Each structure stands twice: as structure tokens, then as C-alpha cells.
Amino acid sequence: MTPRTTRHLRRTFLYAPGSDARKLAKAPTLGADAVILDLEDSVAPDRKAEARERITGLLRGHPDPTTERLIRLNGVTSPHFAADVECAVAATADGLVIPKVDDADTLREVDGRLAAAERDAGRPIGGLRLFAMIESARAVLNAYAIAGATSRLQGLLLGHVDLLRDLGLTPGPAGRGTVHHARCQLVLAARAAGVDAVDAIYLDIRDQEGLRAEAVQAAGMGFIGKQVIHPGQIPVVRAAFSPSEERVERAERVLEAWQKARAEGRGVAVLDGMLLEPPVIAMEQLILERARQARRHAGSG
Ligand code: COA
Ligand code: MG
């Protein structure tokens, strides 16, 4: 299936608590590919209304084509959801992150509620794109159905802290055990449905080495990016999801060898002992395209 989302560079998704005016204002200026302005777990229940106002005000004031601006709503069964949807449609966000999506019906319900709110507000129906958080055992098992539930959906985000809680496990990194299995499953589900897979946050903001290792692992698993919670995590994660200069040079050499083989009428080629064949070439071309995207983004950021 053709991916729906190759236009977007989505290496880093930075959260900012919706009730924290300073972090909210700083978040879009820190070079993340996407910001997630949060109405859910980082905002106390009695500050949800204030957070909605702050987010709406911020998004009105700062149109920015280089950063994808997303709002994380409260879950569909929470008492805050209806007001969150109103806020989401009134604010000029690019899309929404929906937490605690356990099955495809939940996402279809969100889709319907958004469509009704868009109609009421005179906005184009389907204008808001969606990202679903996979953060329970049920959600992991339903991930493929969730990924195909609505054409608004552009990505699955792993919520590993809630998943750990659901599994009866203590908070920790995402690189091991059942959570690691869930990461594999999420990537397979997202890719099978043609949407993006986005890895979990890394909880320890001081541990840059641990973060780097987990991000490199995630990039090697097929994730397109990773959620981050602190500005210091952005460069580390961005680097892990961007082709290095050496990798770009290697891709260029592979393509040269391939073109030479083709010109000589050979269907396969060998470079440094590695067999080159069409899927290898397609991946090398993708690496070069990602490097070009990253350069364009750096130039315009
Ligand atoms: N977005 C924007 N700016 C942020 C930020 C974020 N997520 N996290 C920190 N900053 C800013 C701080 O405001 C500070 O800038 P300032 O000195 O100009 O005010 C600077 O970066 C350094 O911050 P630091 O002092 O190291 O962190 P902190 O103690 O203020 O905050 C956290 C630490 C973890 C509370 C904070 O990073 C945070 O709120 N993260 C997001 C949490 C969240 O949204 N969770 C929900 C989803 S998992
Ligand atoms: Mg969560």
C-alpha cells in the first residue's frame, strides 16, 4: 500500500502541557517536527478550560508551515472530551492526538463527533488529521483495525507508560519485554495500513545515552520518529531518525553501482560484498529522499 504520509518529516513530537504558558509558547520554537499541545494527562482537571484557551490563543498567533501543530485531547469517554472537540475545531491546529484508543469503533466515534463539530462551525469536514495513541493491551491487539478506521488517521503513537500500567508493570524504558513486542506490532500494523508509526517517550530526561540507544533502536525497527518531553531530547532523537552523512554517501555509491550494472545489462550487482537488488535500491532512494527533506527542513526552520 502507498504510504499516505511521506510528505511529512516526523522525527520528533514534542509535548507541552496546555496549562503551562511558558512551555506552550516555547514548544513551537524549539525545532521539533511536530508539537503536541496537551490537554490530557499533563493538565490538572480544574485547569482544562484554561489550557483550552491558551492553546487556541497560541495557535491563532503563530502560523508555521515547518512545525506540525497537534492538540492532544482527553479520551473519548472522559467528561472533558466534548469541550476539547469544540476547542480543537475552533483552534487552527493541523491535527489531533487521541489518547486511549482501544479499538476501531472508538476512533470512528471520534471521527463522527469531529465531523459534526466541523459542520456546525462551518469548517471543511475531514480537515483535522488524527493520530491515535496505542496504550493498552487491547489497543496493541487491535492496532491494525485502528490504523484503518478512518481516512483522517495518519499515525499510531505508542503510549508505553499507560501500556505498562495496563500490564501491571512499573514505569521504565520501552526497549524490553512485552512493551518491545508491542512496538514491533505497532510498526507492522501502521505500515500495513499505510500510516506512520511513532515511538514512545523516554522518561528520564537526564539520560541522553539511554535515549539515544532507544531512538536508534526505534529507527531500526521502522518507526518514523519518537515522542519527546524535553527540549534536550530533540537533537538526540532528530539525529537518530536522520540519515548520517556516511549513510548518504553509501546510498549514493549504491545507486551509482546499480546504474552502472543496469547500463551493462545486469539485473543485480554487488558492492563491497553486498548484493544489490530492487528492494535494496528502493530503500537507498528513500534514504536520499529523507536526507533531502531534512536539509530542506533545516533550511526553512
Ligand atoms: N516544552 C517546551 N519547553 C520546555 C519543555 C517542553 N516540554 N520542557 C522544558 N522546557 C523549557 C523550560 O521551560 C525551560 O526553559 P526556561 O528556562 O526558558 O523556562 C527549559 O526548557 C529547561 O527546562 P528544565 O528546567 O530542564 O525542565 P523543567 O523542570 O522546567 O520541566 C518537565 C521538566 C519534564 C516537567 C518538562 O520538560 C515537561 O513539562 N515536559 C512535558 C511533559 C508532558 O507534556 N507530559 C505529557 C505527555 S507524556
Ligand atoms: Mg497515556
mmCIF file of C-alpha atoms and ligand atoms in Angstrom:
data_model
loop_
_atom_site.group_PDB
_atom_site.id
_atom_site.type_symbol
_atom_site.label_atom_id
_atom_site.label_comp_id
_atom_site.label_asym_id
_atom_site.label_seq_id
_atom_site.Cartn_x
_atom_site.Cartn_y
_atom_site.Cartn_z
ATOM 1 C CA MET A 1 0.000 0.000 0.000
ATOM 2 C CA THR A 2 1.244 3.517 -0.783
ATOM 3 C CA PRO A 3 2.085 5.394 2.394
ATOM 4 C CA ARG A 4 -0.302 8.329 2.916
ATOM 5 C CA THR A 5 2.188 10.391 4.834
ATOM 6 C CA THR A 6 5.553 10.644 3.087
ATOM 7 C CA ARG A 7 5.179 14.451 2.743
ATOM 8 C CA HIS A 8 5.847 14.911 6.432
ATOM 9 C CA LEU A 9 9.106 14.798 8.266
ATOM 10 C CA ARG A 10 8.028 13.405 11.629
ATOM 11 C CA ARG A 11 11.155 12.615 13.625
ATOM 12 C CA THR A 12 10.334 14.478 16.835
ATOM 13 C CA PHE A 13 6.952 15.067 18.517
ATOM 14 C CA LEU A 14 7.416 17.431 21.500
ATOM 15 C CA TYR A 15 4.777 17.535 24.249
ATOM 16 C CA ALA A 16 3.972 20.756 26.080
ATOM 17 C CA PRO A 17 1.464 20.905 28.953
ATOM 18 C CA GLY A 18 -1.510 23.037 27.873
ATOM 19 C CA SER A 19 -1.723 24.857 31.189
ATOM 20 C CA ASP A 20 1.964 25.905 31.256
ATOM 21 C CA ALA A 21 2.094 29.213 29.391
ATOM 22 C CA ARG A 22 5.891 29.326 29.196
ATOM 23 C CA LYS A 23 6.428 25.806 27.832
ATOM 24 C CA LEU A 24 3.469 26.176 25.488
ATOM 25 C CA ALA A 25 4.912 29.352 23.961
ATOM 26 C CA LYS A 26 8.421 27.865 23.704
ATOM 27 C CA ALA A 27 7.441 24.488 22.227
ATOM 28 C CA PRO A 28 6.904 25.585 18.583
ATOM 29 C CA THR A 29 10.242 27.465 18.578
ATOM 30 C CA LEU A 30 12.477 24.537 19.565
ATOM 31 C CA GLY A 31 12.926 22.823 16.192
ATOM 32 C CA ALA A 32 10.670 19.798 16.753
ATOM 33 C CA ASP A 33 8.998 18.480 13.606
ATOM 34 C CA ALA A 34 5.682 18.335 15.487
ATOM 35 C CA VAL A 35 4.421 19.736 18.777
ATOM 36 C CA ILE A 36 1.693 18.092 20.835
ATOM 37 C CA LEU A 37 -0.080 20.725 22.918
ATOM 38 C CA ASP A 38 -1.538 18.642 25.700
ATOM 39 C CA LEU A 39 -4.998 18.792 27.252
ATOM 40 C CA GLU A 40 -4.768 15.306 28.779
ATOM 41 C CA ASP A 41 -2.501 13.905 31.486
ATOM 42 C CA SER A 42 -0.178 16.897 31.964
ATOM 43 C CA VAL A 43 -3.133 19.214 32.762
ATOM 44 C CA ALA A 44 -4.946 19.026 36.126
ATOM 45 C CA PRO A 45 -8.749 18.574 35.830
ATOM 46 C CA ASP A 46 -9.514 22.055 37.191
ATOM 47 C CA ARG A 47 -7.204 23.695 34.627
ATOM 48 C CA LYS A 48 -8.575 22.100 31.452
ATOM 49 C CA ALA A 49 -10.637 25.179 30.453
ATOM 50 C CA GLU A 50 -7.659 27.493 30.935
ATOM 51 C CA ALA A 51 -5.474 25.130 28.868
ATOM 52 C CA ARG A 52 -8.012 25.096 26.000
ATOM 53 C CA GLU A 53 -7.981 28.907 25.899
ATOM 54 C CA ARG A 54 -4.203 29.087 25.968
ATOM 55 C CA ILE A 55 -3.857 26.565 23.155
ATOM 56 C CA THR A 56 -6.458 28.262 20.964
ATOM 57 C CA GLY A 57 -4.747 31.620 21.505
ATOM 58 C CA LEU A 58 -1.288 30.224 20.731
ATOM 59 C CA LEU A 59 -2.338 28.528 17.505
ATOM 60 C CA ARG A 60 -4.104 31.649 16.239
ATOM 61 C CA GLY A 61 -0.989 33.711 16.787
ATOM 62 C CA HIS A 62 1.675 31.545 15.136
ATOM 63 C CA PRO A 63 1.062 30.004 11.740
ATOM 64 C CA ASP A 64 4.163 27.903 10.976
ATOM 65 C CA PRO A 65 4.481 25.613 7.958
ATOM 66 C CA THR A 66 7.615 23.822 9.270
ATOM 67 C CA THR A 67 6.143 22.508 12.538
ATOM 68 C CA GLU A 68 3.090 20.277 12.606
ATOM 69 C CA ARG A 69 0.849 21.604 15.386
ATOM 70 C CA LEU A 70 -1.224 18.964 17.150
ATOM 71 C CA ILE A 71 -3.507 19.052 20.182
ATOM 72 C CA ARG A 72 -3.846 16.012 22.439
ATOM 73 C CA LEU A 73 -7.451 15.763 23.616
ATOM 74 C CA ASN A 74 -8.741 13.877 26.644
ATOM 75 C CA GLY A 75 -10.113 10.403 25.939
ATOM 76 C CA VAL A 76 -13.491 9.995 24.290
ATOM 77 C CA THR A 77 -15.104 8.639 27.489
ATOM 78 C CA SER A 78 -13.791 11.482 29.686
ATOM 79 C CA PRO A 79 -16.069 14.354 30.810
ATOM 80 C CA HIS A 80 -13.686 16.778 29.067
ATOM 81 C CA PHE A 81 -13.981 15.336 25.578
ATOM 82 C CA ALA A 82 -16.921 17.410 24.269
ATOM 83 C CA ALA A 83 -15.325 20.727 25.218
ATOM 84 C CA ASP A 84 -11.982 19.507 23.846
ATOM 85 C CA VAL A 85 -13.576 18.791 20.462
ATOM 86 C CA GLU A 86 -15.056 22.294 20.362
ATOM 87 C CA CYS A 87 -11.644 23.737 21.171
ATOM 88 C CA ALA A 88 -9.965 21.538 18.537
ATOM 89 C CA VAL A 89 -12.288 22.722 15.797
ATOM 90 C CA ALA A 90 -12.063 26.392 16.845
ATOM 91 C CA ALA A 91 -8.260 26.365 17.068
ATOM 92 C CA THR A 92 -6.346 26.240 13.806
ATOM 93 C CA ALA A 93 -4.419 23.057 14.597
ATOM 94 C CA ASP A 94 -3.074 20.727 11.916
ATOM 95 C CA GLY A 95 -4.368 17.677 13.722
ATOM 96 C CA LEU A 96 -5.259 15.906 16.923
ATOM 97 C CA VAL A 97 -3.760 13.174 19.039
ATOM 98 C CA ILE A 98 -6.448 10.913 20.503
ATOM 99 C CA PRO A 99 -5.360 9.042 23.644
ATOM 100 C CA LYS A 100 -6.551 5.639 24.840
ATOM 101 C CA VAL A 101 -7.913 4.382 21.538
ATOM 102 C CA ASP A 102 -8.610 0.742 22.364
ATOM 103 C CA ASP A 103 -10.478 -0.252 19.216
ATOM 104 C CA ALA A 104 -11.523 0.961 15.768
ATOM 105 C CA ASP A 105 -15.059 1.897 16.946
ATOM 106 C CA THR A 106 -13.590 4.434 19.380
ATOM 107 C CA LEU A 107 -11.792 6.172 16.543
ATOM 108 C CA ARG A 108 -14.872 6.054 14.316
ATOM 109 C CA GLU A 109 -16.808 7.738 17.119
ATOM 110 C CA VAL A 110 -14.159 10.470 17.337
ATOM 111 C CA ASP A 111 -14.346 10.874 13.555
ATOM 112 C CA GLY A 112 -18.140 11.302 13.711
ATOM 113 C CA ARG A 113 -18.024 13.788 16.610
ATOM 114 C CA LEU A 114 -15.361 15.832 14.806
ATOM 115 C CA ALA A 115 -17.346 15.836 11.559
ATOM 116 C CA ALA A 116 -20.427 17.123 13.403
ATOM 117 C CA ALA A 117 -18.406 19.852 15.128
ATOM 118 C CA GLU A 118 -16.713 20.826 11.839
ATOM 119 C CA ARG A 119 -20.125 21.063 10.158
ATOM 120 C CA ASP A 120 -21.528 23.208 12.980
ATOM 121 C CA ALA A 121 -18.523 25.524 12.811
ATOM 122 C CA GLY A 122 -18.639 25.824 9.003
ATOM 123 C CA ARG A 123 -15.207 24.189 8.689
ATOM 124 C CA PRO A 124 -14.225 21.685 5.958
ATOM 125 C CA ILE A 125 -15.200 18.190 7.057
ATOM 126 C CA GLY A 126 -12.171 15.954 7.480
ATOM 127 C CA GLY A 127 -9.788 18.912 7.705
ATOM 128 C CA LEU A 128 -8.285 17.785 11.012
ATOM 129 C CA ARG A 129 -5.898 14.838 10.711
ATOM 130 C CA LEU A 130 -5.707 12.286 13.522
ATOM 131 C CA PHE A 131 -3.047 10.345 15.405
ATOM 132 C CA ALA A 132 -4.185 7.503 17.682
ATOM 133 C CA MET A 133 -2.380 6.543 20.881
ATOM 134 C CA ILE A 134 -1.946 2.822 21.373
ATOM 135 C CA GLU A 135 -1.599 2.383 25.130
ATOM 136 C CA SER A 136 -3.342 -0.766 26.338
ATOM 137 C CA ALA A 137 -3.059 -4.483 25.642
ATOM 138 C CA ARG A 138 -6.384 -4.338 23.742
ATOM 139 C CA ALA A 139 -5.163 -1.445 21.643
ATOM 140 C CA VAL A 140 -1.980 -3.307 20.703
ATOM 141 C CA LEU A 141 -4.019 -6.312 19.563
ATOM 142 C CA ASN A 142 -6.431 -4.039 17.620
ATOM 143 C CA ALA A 143 -3.741 -1.770 16.163
ATOM 144 C CA TYR A 144 -4.253 -2.715 12.503
ATOM 145 C CA ALA A 145 -8.031 -2.150 12.662
ATOM 146 C CA ILE A 146 -7.457 1.164 14.448
ATOM 147 C CA ALA A 147 -4.941 2.233 11.791
ATOM 148 C CA GLY A 148 -7.563 1.699 9.071
ATOM 149 C CA ALA A 149 -10.597 3.074 10.941
ATOM 150 C CA THR A 150 -10.738 6.493 9.281
ATOM 151 C CA SER A 151 -9.047 8.245 6.373
ATOM 152 C CA ARG A 152 -8.161 11.069 8.772
ATOM 153 C CA LEU A 153 -5.708 8.789 10.559
ATOM 154 C CA GLN A 154 -2.035 9.491 9.769
ATOM 155 C CA GLY A 155 -0.173 7.726 12.538
ATOM 156 C CA LEU A 156 -0.100 5.454 15.576
ATOM 157 C CA LEU A 157 1.751 6.693 18.682
ATOM 158 C CA LEU A 158 2.861 4.276 21.366
ATOM 159 C CA GLY A 159 1.825 5.291 24.905
ATOM 160 C CA HIS A 160 4.097 2.896 26.747
ATOM 161 C CA VAL A 161 3.596 4.261 30.282
ATOM 162 C CA ASP A 162 -0.138 3.541 30.198
ATOM 163 C CA LEU A 163 0.606 0.224 28.500
ATOM 164 C CA LEU A 164 2.977 -0.727 31.331
ATOM 165 C CA ARG A 165 0.267 0.149 33.844
ATOM 166 C CA ASP A 166 -2.255 -1.951 31.915
ATOM 167 C CA LEU A 167 0.199 -4.858 32.041
ATOM 168 C CA GLY A 168 0.768 -4.408 35.775
ATOM 169 C CA LEU A 169 4.394 -3.356 35.254
ATOM 170 C CA THR A 170 6.365 -0.474 36.740
ATOM 171 C CA PRO A 171 7.390 2.591 34.669
ATOM 172 C CA GLY A 172 10.608 2.145 32.693
ATOM 173 C CA PRO A 173 12.068 2.255 29.197
ATOM 174 C CA ALA A 174 10.293 0.782 26.158
ATOM 175 C CA GLY A 175 13.136 -1.331 24.771
ATOM 176 C CA ARG A 176 12.470 -4.636 26.509
ATOM 177 C CA GLY A 177 9.973 -7.417 27.099
ATOM 178 C CA THR A 178 6.279 -7.102 26.327
ATOM 179 C CA VAL A 179 6.494 -3.398 25.513
ATOM 180 C CA HIS A 180 9.176 -4.136 22.944
ATOM 181 C CA HIS A 181 6.854 -6.717 21.407
ATOM 182 C CA ALA A 182 4.102 -4.068 21.320
ATOM 183 C CA ARG A 183 6.460 -1.704 19.483
ATOM 184 C CA CYS A 184 7.072 -4.368 16.811
ATOM 185 C CA GLN A 185 3.343 -4.980 16.481
ATOM 186 C CA LEU A 186 2.590 -1.258 16.230
ATOM 187 C CA VAL A 187 5.107 -0.807 13.402
ATOM 188 C CA LEU A 188 3.674 -3.766 11.481
ATOM 189 C CA ALA A 189 0.089 -2.529 11.931
ATOM 190 C CA ALA A 190 0.912 1.032 10.922
ATOM 191 C CA ARG A 191 2.912 0.036 7.863
ATOM 192 C CA ALA A 192 0.279 -2.487 6.756
ATOM 193 C CA ALA A 193 -2.306 0.322 6.850
ATOM 194 C CA GLY A 194 -0.005 2.886 5.224
ATOM 195 C CA VAL A 195 0.288 5.239 8.223
ATOM 196 C CA ASP A 196 3.241 6.381 10.346
ATOM 197 C CA ALA A 197 4.498 4.589 13.470
ATOM 198 C CA VAL A 198 5.783 6.882 16.241
ATOM 199 C CA ASP A 199 7.753 5.507 19.180
ATOM 200 C CA ALA A 200 7.231 6.084 22.917
ATOM 201 C CA ILE A 201 8.608 8.863 25.126
ATOM 202 C CA TYR A 202 11.780 8.298 27.157
ATOM 203 C CA LEU A 203 11.018 9.182 30.763
ATOM 204 C CA ASP A 204 14.495 10.028 32.142
ATOM 205 C CA ILE A 205 15.300 13.489 30.771
ATOM 206 C CA ARG A 206 18.895 13.367 32.084
ATOM 207 C CA ASP A 207 19.830 10.068 30.429
ATOM 208 C CA GLN A 208 20.880 11.125 26.920
ATOM 209 C CA GLU A 209 22.782 7.891 26.210
ATOM 210 C CA GLY A 210 19.795 5.725 27.095
ATOM 211 C CA LEU A 211 17.577 7.945 24.949
ATOM 212 C CA ARG A 212 19.989 7.746 22.016
ATOM 213 C CA ALA A 213 20.142 3.942 22.217
ATOM 214 C CA GLU A 214 16.337 3.628 22.341
ATOM 215 C CA ALA A 215 15.857 6.098 19.461
ATOM 216 C CA VAL A 216 18.441 4.336 17.276
ATOM 217 C CA GLN A 217 16.727 1.042 18.052
ATOM 218 C CA ALA A 218 13.333 2.558 17.115
ATOM 219 C CA ALA A 219 14.654 3.927 13.819
ATOM 220 C CA GLY A 220 15.989 0.431 13.046
ATOM 221 C CA MET A 221 12.557 -1.062 13.770
ATOM 222 C CA GLY A 222 10.650 1.060 11.239
ATOM 223 C CA PHE A 223 9.382 3.899 13.409
ATOM 224 C CA ILE A 224 9.374 7.264 11.629
ATOM 225 C CA GLY A 225 10.005 9.235 14.819
ATOM 226 C CA LYS A 226 9.695 9.383 18.586
ATOM 227 C CA GLN A 227 7.734 11.419 21.105
ATOM 228 C CA VAL A 228 9.815 13.662 23.383
ATOM 229 C CA ILE A 229 9.061 15.546 26.597
ATOM 230 C CA HIS A 230 12.007 17.940 26.979
ATOM 231 C CA PRO A 231 13.880 20.271 24.582
ATOM 232 C CA GLY A 232 17.167 18.481 25.375
ATOM 233 C CA GLN A 233 15.769 15.288 23.859
ATOM 234 C CA ILE A 234 15.071 16.853 20.438
ATOM 235 C CA PRO A 235 18.602 16.867 18.888
ATOM 236 C CA VAL A 236 19.318 13.314 20.058
ATOM 237 C CA VAL A 237 16.113 11.910 18.591
ATOM 238 C CA ARG A 238 16.330 14.019 15.429
ATOM 239 C CA ALA A 239 19.837 12.658 14.755
ATOM 240 C CA ALA A 240 18.707 9.066 15.287
ATOM 241 C CA PHE A 241 15.961 9.472 12.668
ATOM 242 C CA SER A 242 18.037 11.424 10.108
ATOM 243 C CA PRO A 243 20.443 9.705 7.700
ATOM 244 C CA SER A 244 24.063 10.487 8.648
ATOM 245 C CA GLU A 245 26.494 11.885 6.063
ATOM 246 C CA GLU A 246 28.205 8.484 5.847
ATOM 247 C CA ARG A 247 24.856 6.812 5.226
ATOM 248 C CA VAL A 248 24.021 9.301 2.465
ATOM 249 C CA GLU A 249 27.407 8.698 0.828
ATOM 250 C CA ARG A 250 26.817 4.963 0.976
ATOM 251 C CA ALA A 251 23.376 5.388 -0.658
ATOM 252 C CA GLU A 252 24.926 7.455 -3.433
ATOM 253 C CA ARG A 253 27.601 4.790 -4.065
ATOM 254 C CA VAL A 254 24.955 2.055 -4.140
ATOM 255 C CA LEU A 255 22.881 3.935 -6.693
ATOM 256 C CA GLU A 256 25.944 4.578 -8.854
ATOM 257 C CA ALA A 257 26.860 0.869 -8.799
ATOM 258 C CA TRP A 258 23.269 -0.026 -9.637
ATOM 259 C CA GLN A 259 23.065 2.381 -12.564
ATOM 260 C CA LYS A 260 26.347 1.016 -13.906
ATOM 261 C CA ALA A 261 25.055 -2.566 -13.623
ATOM 262 C CA ARG A 262 21.844 -1.606 -15.406
ATOM 263 C CA ALA A 263 23.768 0.168 -18.173
ATOM 264 C CA GLU A 264 25.738 -3.039 -18.648
ATOM 265 C CA GLY A 265 22.521 -5.066 -18.846
ATOM 266 C CA ARG A 266 22.899 -6.807 -15.449
ATOM 267 C CA GLY A 267 19.840 -7.326 -13.225
ATOM 268 C CA VAL A 268 21.791 -7.497 -9.971
ATOM 269 C CA ALA A 269 25.075 -6.028 -8.716
ATOM 270 C CA VAL A 270 27.442 -6.491 -5.783
ATOM 271 C CA LEU A 271 29.030 -3.616 -3.834
ATOM 272 C CA ASP A 272 31.532 -4.324 -1.027
ATOM 273 C CA GLY A 273 30.272 -7.908 -0.946
ATOM 274 C CA MET A 274 26.584 -6.860 -0.600
ATOM 275 C CA LEU A 275 24.027 -7.998 -3.124
ATOM 276 C CA LEU A 276 22.092 -5.093 -4.636
ATOM 277 C CA GLU A 277 18.571 -5.806 -5.880
ATOM 278 C CA PRO A 278 15.412 -3.731 -6.418
ATOM 279 C CA PRO A 279 14.152 -3.523 -2.775
ATOM 280 C CA VAL A 280 17.651 -2.500 -1.617
ATOM 281 C CA ILE A 281 17.698 0.217 -4.267
ATOM 282 C CA ALA A 282 14.243 1.464 -3.274
ATOM 283 C CA MET A 283 15.407 1.824 0.348
ATOM 284 C CA GLU A 284 18.587 3.655 -0.662
ATOM 285 C CA GLN A 285 16.461 6.076 -2.716
ATOM 286 C CA LEU A 286 14.219 6.615 0.317
ATOM 287 C CA ILE A 287 17.282 7.401 2.453
ATOM 288 C CA LEU A 288 18.360 10.050 -0.044
ATOM 289 C CA GLU A 289 14.822 11.483 -0.134
ATOM 290 C CA ARG A 290 14.752 11.658 3.684
ATOM 291 C CA ALA A 291 18.122 13.402 3.706
ATOM 292 C CA ARG A 292 16.843 15.946 1.149
ATOM 293 C CA GLN A 293 13.698 16.525 3.271
ATOM 294 C CA ALA A 294 15.834 17.012 6.385
ATOM 295 C CA ARG A 295 18.057 19.545 4.582
ATOM 296 C CA ARG A 296 15.001 21.451 3.293
ATOM 297 C CA HIS A 297 13.540 21.471 6.808
ATOM 298 C CA ALA A 298 16.793 22.704 8.363
ATOM 299 C CA GLY A 299 16.969 25.426 5.704
ATOM 300 C CA SER A 300 13.454 26.681 6.348
ATOM 301 C CA GLY A 301 13.393 26.185 10.137
HETATM 302 N N1 COA B 1 8.162 22.219 26.048
HETATM 303 C C1 COA B 1 8.673 23.462 25.945
HETATM 304 N N2 COA B 1 9.634 23.947 26.765
HETATM 305 C C2 COA B 1 10.109 23.126 27.711
HETATM 306 C C3 COA B 1 9.615 21.814 27.869
HETATM 307 C C4 COA B 1 8.608 21.357 26.986
HETATM 308 N N3 COA B 1 8.109 20.131 27.064
HETATM 309 N N4 COA B 1 10.271 21.220 28.900
HETATM 310 C C5 COA B 1 11.131 22.138 29.378
HETATM 311 N N5 COA B 1 11.041 23.286 28.663
HETATM 312 C C6 COA B 1 11.814 24.516 28.840
HETATM 313 C C7 COA B 1 11.654 25.073 30.246
HETATM 314 O O1 COA B 1 10.580 25.989 30.293
HETATM 315 C C8 COA B 1 12.988 25.761 30.443
HETATM 316 O O2 COA B 1 13.013 26.971 29.722
HETATM 317 P P1 COA B 1 13.099 28.390 30.506
HETATM 318 O O3 COA B 1 14.292 28.293 31.409
HETATM 319 O O4 COA B 1 13.234 29.377 29.408
HETATM 320 O O5 COA B 1 11.812 28.468 31.251
HETATM 321 C C9 COA B 1 13.971 24.862 29.720
HETATM 322 O O6 COA B 1 13.193 24.168 28.748
HETATM 323 C C10 COA B 1 14.667 23.879 30.628
HETATM 324 O O7 COA B 1 13.705 23.149 31.332
HETATM 325 P P2 COA B 1 14.086 22.308 32.635
HETATM 326 O O8 COA B 1 14.257 23.255 33.791
HETATM 327 O O9 COA B 1 15.208 21.408 32.324
HETATM 328 O O10 COA B 1 12.811 21.419 32.822
HETATM 329 P P3 COA B 1 11.579 21.665 33.823
HETATM 330 O O11 COA B 1 11.989 21.196 35.170
HETATM 331 O O12 COA B 1 11.057 23.041 33.671
HETATM 332 O O13 COA B 1 10.487 20.662 33.215
HETATM 333 C C11 COA B 1 9.408 18.633 32.703
HETATM 334 C C12 COA B 1 10.708 19.260 33.182
HETATM 335 C C13 COA B 1 9.623 17.142 32.482
HETATM 336 C C14 COA B 1 8.306 18.877 33.727
HETATM 337 C C15 COA B 1 9.022 19.307 31.348
HETATM 338 O O14 COA B 1 10.056 19.027 30.443
HETATM 339 C C16 COA B 1 7.669 18.966 30.805
HETATM 340 O O15 COA B 1 6.674 19.527 31.226
HETATM 341 N N6 COA B 1 7.606 18.079 29.790
HETATM 342 C C17 COA B 1 6.383 17.757 29.123
HETATM 343 C C18 COA B 1 5.507 16.881 29.985
HETATM 344 C C19 COA B 1 4.254 16.489 29.257
HETATM 345 O O16 COA B 1 3.726 17.216 28.459
HETATM 346 N N7 COA B 1 3.761 15.283 29.538
HETATM 347 C C20 COA B 1 2.609 14.764 28.896
HETATM 348 C C21 COA B 1 2.925 13.846 27.791
HETATM 349 S S1 COA B 1 3.938 12.493 28.226
HETATM 350 MG MG MG B 2 -1.043 7.934 28.142
#
